[in-house]
PDB file of C-alpha atoms in Angstrom:
ATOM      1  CA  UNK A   1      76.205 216.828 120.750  1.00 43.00           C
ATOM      2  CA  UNK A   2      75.730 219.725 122.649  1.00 48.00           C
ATOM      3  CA  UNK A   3      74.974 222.064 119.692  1.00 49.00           C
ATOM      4  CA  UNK A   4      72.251 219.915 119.347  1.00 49.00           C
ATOM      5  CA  UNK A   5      70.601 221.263 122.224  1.00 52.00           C
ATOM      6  CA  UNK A   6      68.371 223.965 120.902  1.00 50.00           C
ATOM      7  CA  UNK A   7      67.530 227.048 122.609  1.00 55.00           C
ATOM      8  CA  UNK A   8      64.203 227.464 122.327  1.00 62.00           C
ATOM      9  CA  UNK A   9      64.128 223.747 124.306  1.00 61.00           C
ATOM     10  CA  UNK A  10      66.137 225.133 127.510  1.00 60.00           C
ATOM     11  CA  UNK A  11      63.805 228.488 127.727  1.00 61.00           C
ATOM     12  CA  UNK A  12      60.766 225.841 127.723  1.00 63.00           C
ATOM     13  CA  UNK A  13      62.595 224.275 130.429  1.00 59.00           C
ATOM     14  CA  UNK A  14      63.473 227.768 132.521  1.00 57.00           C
ATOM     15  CA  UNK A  15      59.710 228.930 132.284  1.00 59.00           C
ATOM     16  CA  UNK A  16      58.643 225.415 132.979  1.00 57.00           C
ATOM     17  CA  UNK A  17      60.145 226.074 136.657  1.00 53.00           C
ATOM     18  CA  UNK A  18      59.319 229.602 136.439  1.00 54.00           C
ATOM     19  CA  UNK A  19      55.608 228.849 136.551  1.00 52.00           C
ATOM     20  CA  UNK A  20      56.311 226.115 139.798  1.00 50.00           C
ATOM     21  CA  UNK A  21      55.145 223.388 137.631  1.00 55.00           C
ATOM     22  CA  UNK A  22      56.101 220.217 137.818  1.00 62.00           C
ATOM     23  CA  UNK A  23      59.573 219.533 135.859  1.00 67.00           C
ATOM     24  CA  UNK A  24      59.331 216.975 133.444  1.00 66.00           C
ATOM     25  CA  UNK A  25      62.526 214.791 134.164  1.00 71.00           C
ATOM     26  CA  UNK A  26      62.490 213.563 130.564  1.00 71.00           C
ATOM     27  CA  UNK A  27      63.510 216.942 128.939  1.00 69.00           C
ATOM     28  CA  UNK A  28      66.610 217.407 131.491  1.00 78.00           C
ATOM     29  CA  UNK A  29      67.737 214.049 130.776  1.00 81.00           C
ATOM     30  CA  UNK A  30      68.084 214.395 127.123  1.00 76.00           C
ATOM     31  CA  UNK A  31      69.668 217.961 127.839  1.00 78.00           C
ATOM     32  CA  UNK A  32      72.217 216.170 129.627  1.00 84.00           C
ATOM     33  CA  UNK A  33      72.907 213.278 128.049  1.00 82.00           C
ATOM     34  CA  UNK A  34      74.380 214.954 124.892  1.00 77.00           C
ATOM     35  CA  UNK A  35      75.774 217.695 126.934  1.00 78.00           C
ATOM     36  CA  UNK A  36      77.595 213.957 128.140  1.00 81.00           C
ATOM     37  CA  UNK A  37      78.532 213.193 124.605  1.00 75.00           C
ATOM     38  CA  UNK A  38      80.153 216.638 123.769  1.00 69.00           C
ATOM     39  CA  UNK A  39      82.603 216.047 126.355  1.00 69.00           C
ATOM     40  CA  UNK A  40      83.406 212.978 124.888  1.00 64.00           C
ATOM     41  CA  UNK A  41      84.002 214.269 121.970  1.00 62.00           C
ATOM     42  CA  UNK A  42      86.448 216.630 123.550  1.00 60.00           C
ATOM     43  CA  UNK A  43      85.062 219.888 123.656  1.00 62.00           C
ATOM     44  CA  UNK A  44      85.843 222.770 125.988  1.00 66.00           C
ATOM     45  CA  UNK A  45      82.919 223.953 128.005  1.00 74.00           C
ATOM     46  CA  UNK A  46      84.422 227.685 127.745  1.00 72.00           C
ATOM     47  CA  UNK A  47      84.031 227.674 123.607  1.00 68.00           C
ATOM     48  CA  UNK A  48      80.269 226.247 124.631  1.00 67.00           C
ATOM     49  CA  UNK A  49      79.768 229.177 126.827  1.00 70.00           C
ATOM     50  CA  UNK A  50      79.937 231.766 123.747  1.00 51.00           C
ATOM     51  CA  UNK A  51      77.338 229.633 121.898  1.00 49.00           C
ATOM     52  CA  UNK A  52      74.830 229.979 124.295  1.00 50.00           C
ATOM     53  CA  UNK A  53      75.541 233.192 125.557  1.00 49.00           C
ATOM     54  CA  UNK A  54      74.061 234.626 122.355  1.00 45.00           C
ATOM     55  CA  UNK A  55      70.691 234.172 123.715  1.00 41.00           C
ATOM     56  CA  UNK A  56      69.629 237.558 125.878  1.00 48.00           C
ATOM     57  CA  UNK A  57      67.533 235.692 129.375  1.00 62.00           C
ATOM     58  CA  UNK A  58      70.399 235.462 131.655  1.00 66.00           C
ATOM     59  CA  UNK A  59      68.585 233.394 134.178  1.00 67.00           C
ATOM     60  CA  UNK A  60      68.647 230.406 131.807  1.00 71.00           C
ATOM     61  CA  UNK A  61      71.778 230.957 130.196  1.00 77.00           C
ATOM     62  CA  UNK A  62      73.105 230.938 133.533  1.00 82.00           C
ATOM     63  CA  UNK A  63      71.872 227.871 134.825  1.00 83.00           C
ATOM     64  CA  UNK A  64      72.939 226.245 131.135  1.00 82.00           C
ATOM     65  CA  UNK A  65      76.101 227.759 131.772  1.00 87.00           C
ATOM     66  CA  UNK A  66      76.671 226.156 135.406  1.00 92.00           C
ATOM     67  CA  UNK A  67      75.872 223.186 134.317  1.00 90.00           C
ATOM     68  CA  UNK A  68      78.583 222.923 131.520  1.00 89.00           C
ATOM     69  CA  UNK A  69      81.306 224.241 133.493  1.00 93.00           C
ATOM     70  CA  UNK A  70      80.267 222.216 136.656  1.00 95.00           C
ATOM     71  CA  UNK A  71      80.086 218.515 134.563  1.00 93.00           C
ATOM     72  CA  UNK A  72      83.480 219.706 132.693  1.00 91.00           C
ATOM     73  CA  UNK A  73      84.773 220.322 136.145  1.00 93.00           C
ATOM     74  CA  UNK A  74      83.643 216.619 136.952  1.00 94.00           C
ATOM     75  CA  UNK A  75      84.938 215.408 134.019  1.00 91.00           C
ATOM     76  CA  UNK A  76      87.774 216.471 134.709  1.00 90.00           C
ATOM     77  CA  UNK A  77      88.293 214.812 137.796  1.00 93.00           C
ATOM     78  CA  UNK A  78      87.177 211.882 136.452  1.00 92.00           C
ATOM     79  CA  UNK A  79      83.541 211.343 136.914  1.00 94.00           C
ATOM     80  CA  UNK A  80      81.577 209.002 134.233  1.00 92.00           C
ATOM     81  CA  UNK A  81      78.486 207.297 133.786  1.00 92.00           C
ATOM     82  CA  UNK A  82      75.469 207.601 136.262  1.00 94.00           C
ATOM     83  CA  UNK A  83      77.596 209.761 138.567  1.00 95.00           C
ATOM     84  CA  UNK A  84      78.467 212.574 135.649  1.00 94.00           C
ATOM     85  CA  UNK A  85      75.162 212.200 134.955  1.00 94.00           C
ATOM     86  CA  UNK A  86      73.628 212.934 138.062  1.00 96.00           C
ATOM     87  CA  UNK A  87      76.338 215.879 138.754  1.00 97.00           C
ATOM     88  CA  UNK A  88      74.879 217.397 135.390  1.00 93.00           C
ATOM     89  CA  UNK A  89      70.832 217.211 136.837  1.00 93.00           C
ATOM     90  CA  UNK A  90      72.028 218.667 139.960  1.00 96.00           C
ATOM     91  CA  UNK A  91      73.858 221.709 138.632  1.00 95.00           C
ATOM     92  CA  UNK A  92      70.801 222.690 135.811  1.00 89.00           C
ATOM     93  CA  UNK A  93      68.416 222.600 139.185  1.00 92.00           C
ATOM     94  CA  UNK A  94      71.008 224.259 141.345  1.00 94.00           C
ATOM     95  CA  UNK A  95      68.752 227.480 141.243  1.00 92.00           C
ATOM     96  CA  UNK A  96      65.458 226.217 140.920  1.00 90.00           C
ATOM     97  CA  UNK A  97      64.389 227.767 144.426  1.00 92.00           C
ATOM     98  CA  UNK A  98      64.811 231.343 142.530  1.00 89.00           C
ATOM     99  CA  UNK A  99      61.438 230.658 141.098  1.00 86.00           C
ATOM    100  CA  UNK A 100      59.710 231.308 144.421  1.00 91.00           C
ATOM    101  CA  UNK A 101      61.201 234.616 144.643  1.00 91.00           C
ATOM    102  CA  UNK A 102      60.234 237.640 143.737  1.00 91.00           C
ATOM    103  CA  UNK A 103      61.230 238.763 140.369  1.00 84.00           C
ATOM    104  CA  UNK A 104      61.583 242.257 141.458  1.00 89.00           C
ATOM    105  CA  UNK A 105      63.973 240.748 143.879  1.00 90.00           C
ATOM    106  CA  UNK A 106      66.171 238.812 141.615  1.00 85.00           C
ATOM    107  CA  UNK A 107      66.101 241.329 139.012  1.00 79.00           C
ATOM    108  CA  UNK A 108      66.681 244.476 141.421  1.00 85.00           C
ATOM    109  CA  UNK A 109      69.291 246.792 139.836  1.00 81.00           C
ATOM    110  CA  UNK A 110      70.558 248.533 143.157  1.00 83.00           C
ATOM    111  CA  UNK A 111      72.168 247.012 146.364  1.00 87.00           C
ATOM    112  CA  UNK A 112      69.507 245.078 147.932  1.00 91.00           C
ATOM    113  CA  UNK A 113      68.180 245.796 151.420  1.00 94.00           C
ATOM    114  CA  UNK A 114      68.930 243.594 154.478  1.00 95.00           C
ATOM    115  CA  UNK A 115      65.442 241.983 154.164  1.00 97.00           C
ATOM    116  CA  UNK A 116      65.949 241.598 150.730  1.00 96.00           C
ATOM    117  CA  UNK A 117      68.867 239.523 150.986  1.00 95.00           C
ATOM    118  CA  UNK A 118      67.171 237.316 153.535  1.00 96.00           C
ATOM    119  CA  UNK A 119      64.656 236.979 151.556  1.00 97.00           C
ATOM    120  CA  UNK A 120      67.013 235.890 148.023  1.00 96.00           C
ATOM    121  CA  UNK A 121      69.212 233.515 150.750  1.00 97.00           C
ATOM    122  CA  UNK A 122      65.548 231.238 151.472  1.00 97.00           C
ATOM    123  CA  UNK A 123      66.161 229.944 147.779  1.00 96.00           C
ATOM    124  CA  UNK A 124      68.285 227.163 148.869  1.00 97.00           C
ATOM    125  CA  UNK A 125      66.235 225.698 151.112  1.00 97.00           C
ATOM    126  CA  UNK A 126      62.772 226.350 149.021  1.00 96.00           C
ATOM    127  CA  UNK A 127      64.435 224.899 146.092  1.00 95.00           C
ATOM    128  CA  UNK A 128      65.534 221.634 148.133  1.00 97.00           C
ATOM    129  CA  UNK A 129      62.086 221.455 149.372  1.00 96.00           C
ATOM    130  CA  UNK A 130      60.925 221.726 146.184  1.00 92.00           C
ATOM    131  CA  UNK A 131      62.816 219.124 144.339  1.00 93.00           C
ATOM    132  CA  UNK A 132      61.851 216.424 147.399  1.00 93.00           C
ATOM    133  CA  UNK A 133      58.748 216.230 146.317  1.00 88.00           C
ATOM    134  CA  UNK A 134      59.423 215.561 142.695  1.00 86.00           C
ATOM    135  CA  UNK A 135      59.544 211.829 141.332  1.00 82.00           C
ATOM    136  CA  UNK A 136      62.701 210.806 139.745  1.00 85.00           C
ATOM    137  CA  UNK A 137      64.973 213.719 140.716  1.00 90.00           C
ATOM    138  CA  UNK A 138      68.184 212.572 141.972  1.00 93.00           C
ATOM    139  CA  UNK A 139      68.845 212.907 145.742  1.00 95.00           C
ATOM    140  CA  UNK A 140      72.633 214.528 144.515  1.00 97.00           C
ATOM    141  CA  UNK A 141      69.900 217.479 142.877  1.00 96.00           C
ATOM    142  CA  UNK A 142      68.305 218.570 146.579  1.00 97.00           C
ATOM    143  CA  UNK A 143      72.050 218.529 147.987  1.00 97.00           C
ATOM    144  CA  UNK A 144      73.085 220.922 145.000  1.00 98.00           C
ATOM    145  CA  UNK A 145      70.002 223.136 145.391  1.00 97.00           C
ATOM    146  CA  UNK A 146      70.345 223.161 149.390  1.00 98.00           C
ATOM    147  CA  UNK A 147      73.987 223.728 149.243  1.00 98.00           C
ATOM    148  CA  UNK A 148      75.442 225.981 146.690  1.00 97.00           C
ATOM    149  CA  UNK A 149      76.412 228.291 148.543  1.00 97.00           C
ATOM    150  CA  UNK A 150      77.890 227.011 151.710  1.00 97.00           C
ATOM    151  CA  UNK A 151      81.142 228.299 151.722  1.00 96.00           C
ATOM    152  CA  UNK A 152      84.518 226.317 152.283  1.00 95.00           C
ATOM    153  CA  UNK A 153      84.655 227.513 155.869  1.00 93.00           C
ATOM    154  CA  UNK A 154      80.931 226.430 156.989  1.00 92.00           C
ATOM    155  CA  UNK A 155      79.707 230.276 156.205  1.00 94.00           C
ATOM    156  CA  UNK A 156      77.295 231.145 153.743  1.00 95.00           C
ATOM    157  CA  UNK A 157      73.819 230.193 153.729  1.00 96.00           C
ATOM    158  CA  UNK A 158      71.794 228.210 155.063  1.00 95.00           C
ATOM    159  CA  UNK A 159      73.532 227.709 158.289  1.00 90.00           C
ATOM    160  CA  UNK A 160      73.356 223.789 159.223  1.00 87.00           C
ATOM    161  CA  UNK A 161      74.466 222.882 162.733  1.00 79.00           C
ATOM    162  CA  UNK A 162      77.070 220.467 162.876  1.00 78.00           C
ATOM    163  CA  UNK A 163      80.303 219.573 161.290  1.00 82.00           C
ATOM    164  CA  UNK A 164      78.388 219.691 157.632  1.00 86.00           C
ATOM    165  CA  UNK A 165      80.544 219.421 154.855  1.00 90.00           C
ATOM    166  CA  UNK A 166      78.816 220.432 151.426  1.00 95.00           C
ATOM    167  CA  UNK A 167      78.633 217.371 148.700  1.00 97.00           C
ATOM    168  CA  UNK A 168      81.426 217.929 146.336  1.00 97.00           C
ATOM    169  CA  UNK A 169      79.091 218.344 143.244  1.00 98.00           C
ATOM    170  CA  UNK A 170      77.703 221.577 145.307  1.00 98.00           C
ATOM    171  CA  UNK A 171      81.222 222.932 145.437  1.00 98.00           C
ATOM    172  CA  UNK A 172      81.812 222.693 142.237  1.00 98.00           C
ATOM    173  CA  UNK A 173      78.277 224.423 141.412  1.00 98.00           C
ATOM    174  CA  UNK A 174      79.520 226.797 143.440  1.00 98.00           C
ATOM    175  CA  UNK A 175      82.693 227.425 142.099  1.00 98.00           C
ATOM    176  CA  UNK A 176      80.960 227.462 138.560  1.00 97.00           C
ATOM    177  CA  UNK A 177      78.162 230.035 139.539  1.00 95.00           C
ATOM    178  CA  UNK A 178      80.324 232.384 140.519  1.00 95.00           C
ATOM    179  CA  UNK A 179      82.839 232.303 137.142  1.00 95.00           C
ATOM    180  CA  UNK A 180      79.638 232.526 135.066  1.00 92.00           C
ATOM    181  CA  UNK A 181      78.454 235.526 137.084  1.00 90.00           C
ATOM    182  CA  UNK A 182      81.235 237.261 137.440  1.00 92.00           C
ATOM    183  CA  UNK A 183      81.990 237.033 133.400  1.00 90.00           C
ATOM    184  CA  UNK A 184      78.001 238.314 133.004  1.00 83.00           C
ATOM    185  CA  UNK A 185      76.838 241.824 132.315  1.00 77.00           C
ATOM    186  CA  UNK A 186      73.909 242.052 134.811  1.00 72.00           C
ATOM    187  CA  UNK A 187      71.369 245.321 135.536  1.00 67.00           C
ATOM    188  CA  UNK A 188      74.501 246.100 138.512  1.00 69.00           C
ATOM    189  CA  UNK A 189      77.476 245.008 137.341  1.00 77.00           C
ATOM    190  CA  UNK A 190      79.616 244.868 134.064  1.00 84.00           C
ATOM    191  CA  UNK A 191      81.280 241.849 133.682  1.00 86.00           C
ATOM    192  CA  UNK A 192      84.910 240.894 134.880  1.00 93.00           C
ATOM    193  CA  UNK A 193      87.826 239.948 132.422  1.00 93.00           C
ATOM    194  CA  UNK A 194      88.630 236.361 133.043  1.00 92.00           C
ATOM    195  CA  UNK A 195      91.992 237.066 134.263  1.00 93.00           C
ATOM    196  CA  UNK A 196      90.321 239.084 137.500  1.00 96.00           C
ATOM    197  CA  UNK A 197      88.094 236.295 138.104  1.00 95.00           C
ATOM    198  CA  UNK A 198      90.344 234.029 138.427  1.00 95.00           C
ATOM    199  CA  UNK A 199      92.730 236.236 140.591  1.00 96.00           C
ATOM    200  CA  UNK A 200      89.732 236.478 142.627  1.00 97.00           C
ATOM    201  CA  UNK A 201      88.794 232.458 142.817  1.00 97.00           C
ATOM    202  CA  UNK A 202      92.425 231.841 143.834  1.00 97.00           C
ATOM    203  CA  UNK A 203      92.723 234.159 146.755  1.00 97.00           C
ATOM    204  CA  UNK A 204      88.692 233.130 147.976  1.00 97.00           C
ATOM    205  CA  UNK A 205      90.624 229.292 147.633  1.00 97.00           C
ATOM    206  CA  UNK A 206      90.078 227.708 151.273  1.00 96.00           C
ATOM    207  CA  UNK A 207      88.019 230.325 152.319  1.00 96.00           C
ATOM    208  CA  UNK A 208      84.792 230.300 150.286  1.00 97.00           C
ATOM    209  CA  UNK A 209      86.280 227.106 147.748  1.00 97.00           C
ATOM    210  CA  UNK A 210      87.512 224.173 148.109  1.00 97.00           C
ATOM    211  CA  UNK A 211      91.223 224.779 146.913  1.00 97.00           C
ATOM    212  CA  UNK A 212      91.611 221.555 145.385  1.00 97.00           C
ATOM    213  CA  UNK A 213      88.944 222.092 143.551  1.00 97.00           C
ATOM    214  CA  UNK A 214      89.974 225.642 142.450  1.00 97.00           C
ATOM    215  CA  UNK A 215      92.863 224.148 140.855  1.00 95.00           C
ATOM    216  CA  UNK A 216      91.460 221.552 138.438  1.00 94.00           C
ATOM    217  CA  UNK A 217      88.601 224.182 137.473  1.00 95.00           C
ATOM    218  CA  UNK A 218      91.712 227.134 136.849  1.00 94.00           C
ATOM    219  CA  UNK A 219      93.397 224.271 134.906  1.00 91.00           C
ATOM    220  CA  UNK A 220      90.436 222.861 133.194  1.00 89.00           C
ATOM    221  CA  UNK A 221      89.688 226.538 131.550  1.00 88.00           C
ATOM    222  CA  UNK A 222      93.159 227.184 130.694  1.00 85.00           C
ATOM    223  CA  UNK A 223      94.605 224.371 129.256  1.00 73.00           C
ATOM    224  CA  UNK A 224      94.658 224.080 126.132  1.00 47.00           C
ATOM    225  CA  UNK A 225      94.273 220.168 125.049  1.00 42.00           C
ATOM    226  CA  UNK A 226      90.906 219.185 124.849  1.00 42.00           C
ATOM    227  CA  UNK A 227      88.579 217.723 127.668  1.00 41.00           C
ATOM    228  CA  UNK A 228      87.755 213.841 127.384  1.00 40.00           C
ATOM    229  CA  UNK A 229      86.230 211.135 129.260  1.00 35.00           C
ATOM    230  CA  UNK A 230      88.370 209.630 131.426  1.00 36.00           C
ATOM    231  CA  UNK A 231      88.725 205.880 130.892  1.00 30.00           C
TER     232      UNK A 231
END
């Protein structure tokens, strides 16, 4: 299950990409395979979050986090097999670009500078590049990295030419990301009740998300039978 999924294995896997080595496929697929069989078992990503969140690195906890609430948003929907599967690589390597950046950067307290957020905004595309050249790493993962946060309305970052329309599993990373940073205490900001955040998700619904998707996440978090496979 899930709870099976010790801690001290996902911070080997964080400082694994911290250090730009090569990822060893192996350990993400056994992450997510019994992340897999914890939803088929019915349980809520939310009550997963608090487990985890007992650990004090955000960084990894965050990308753990995604990564449940993006495959329960999947599940949701009705994605099984390879294609959950895939969805659940994608949204653990969402950030992997982060790695190239500098930590004093990432970890800034204070408003960053213009050329600071230019800099933090070339983690899409240096995490896509990254994840090319890595054997066995789903295509679906260098859309999610590249993509995550192309807005609704074809704003956001990186600007692609054309009528690009972001892979659905990047929208939901997207919508994900923000939940689980917006409920986080970081070094500048305390974290948001849920009820806010969700205010917030619904009013930034066909403007920065997809408001389809919007709804089944809102509905996945609040209802209150339990999540299973679909059929």
């Amino acid at each position: 299950t899930v709870r099976d999924v010790k801690l001290e294995e996902l911070k080997a896997l964080y400082h694994q990409t911290r250090r730009i080595e090569k990822i060893d496929i192996r350990s993400i697929d056994e992450m997510i395979k019994k992340f897999i069989g914890g939803f088929s078992r019915g349980i809520n990503p939310l009550r997963l979050l608090a487990d985890i969140k007992s650990a004090d690195e955000y960084t990894f906890t965050h990308v753990v986090n995604v990564c449940l609430l993006t495959m329960g948003q999947a599940e949701a929907l009705g994605f099984t097999g390879r294609h959950l599967y895939e969805i659940g690589i994608a949204s653990v390597l969402h950030d992997v670009g982060k790695q190239f950046i500098p930590a004093e950067i990432i970890n800034k307290p204070g408003k960053l500078t213009p050329e600071e957020r230019m800099i933090i905004e070339t983690h899409t595309i240096k995490g896509a590049q990254y994840l090319l050249g890595l054997d066995e790493i789903p295509k679906l993962a260098v859309l999610g990295a590249l993509e995550h946060h192309i807005r609704y309305d074809g704003s956001g970052y990186p600007a692609i030419a054309g009528d690009w329309e972001p892979n659905i599993a990047s929208q939901m990373i997207a919508i994900a990301d923000m939940f689980d940073a917006m409920r986080s205490r970081r070094p500048y900001q305390e974290p948001k009740p849920q009820e806010l955040i969700l205010k917030i998700m619904r009013e930034e619904a066909g403007t920065c998300f997809n408001p389809l998707l919007v709804d089944n996440f809102i509905g996945m978090i609040t209802r209150t039978t339990p999540l299973r496979l679909a059929a």
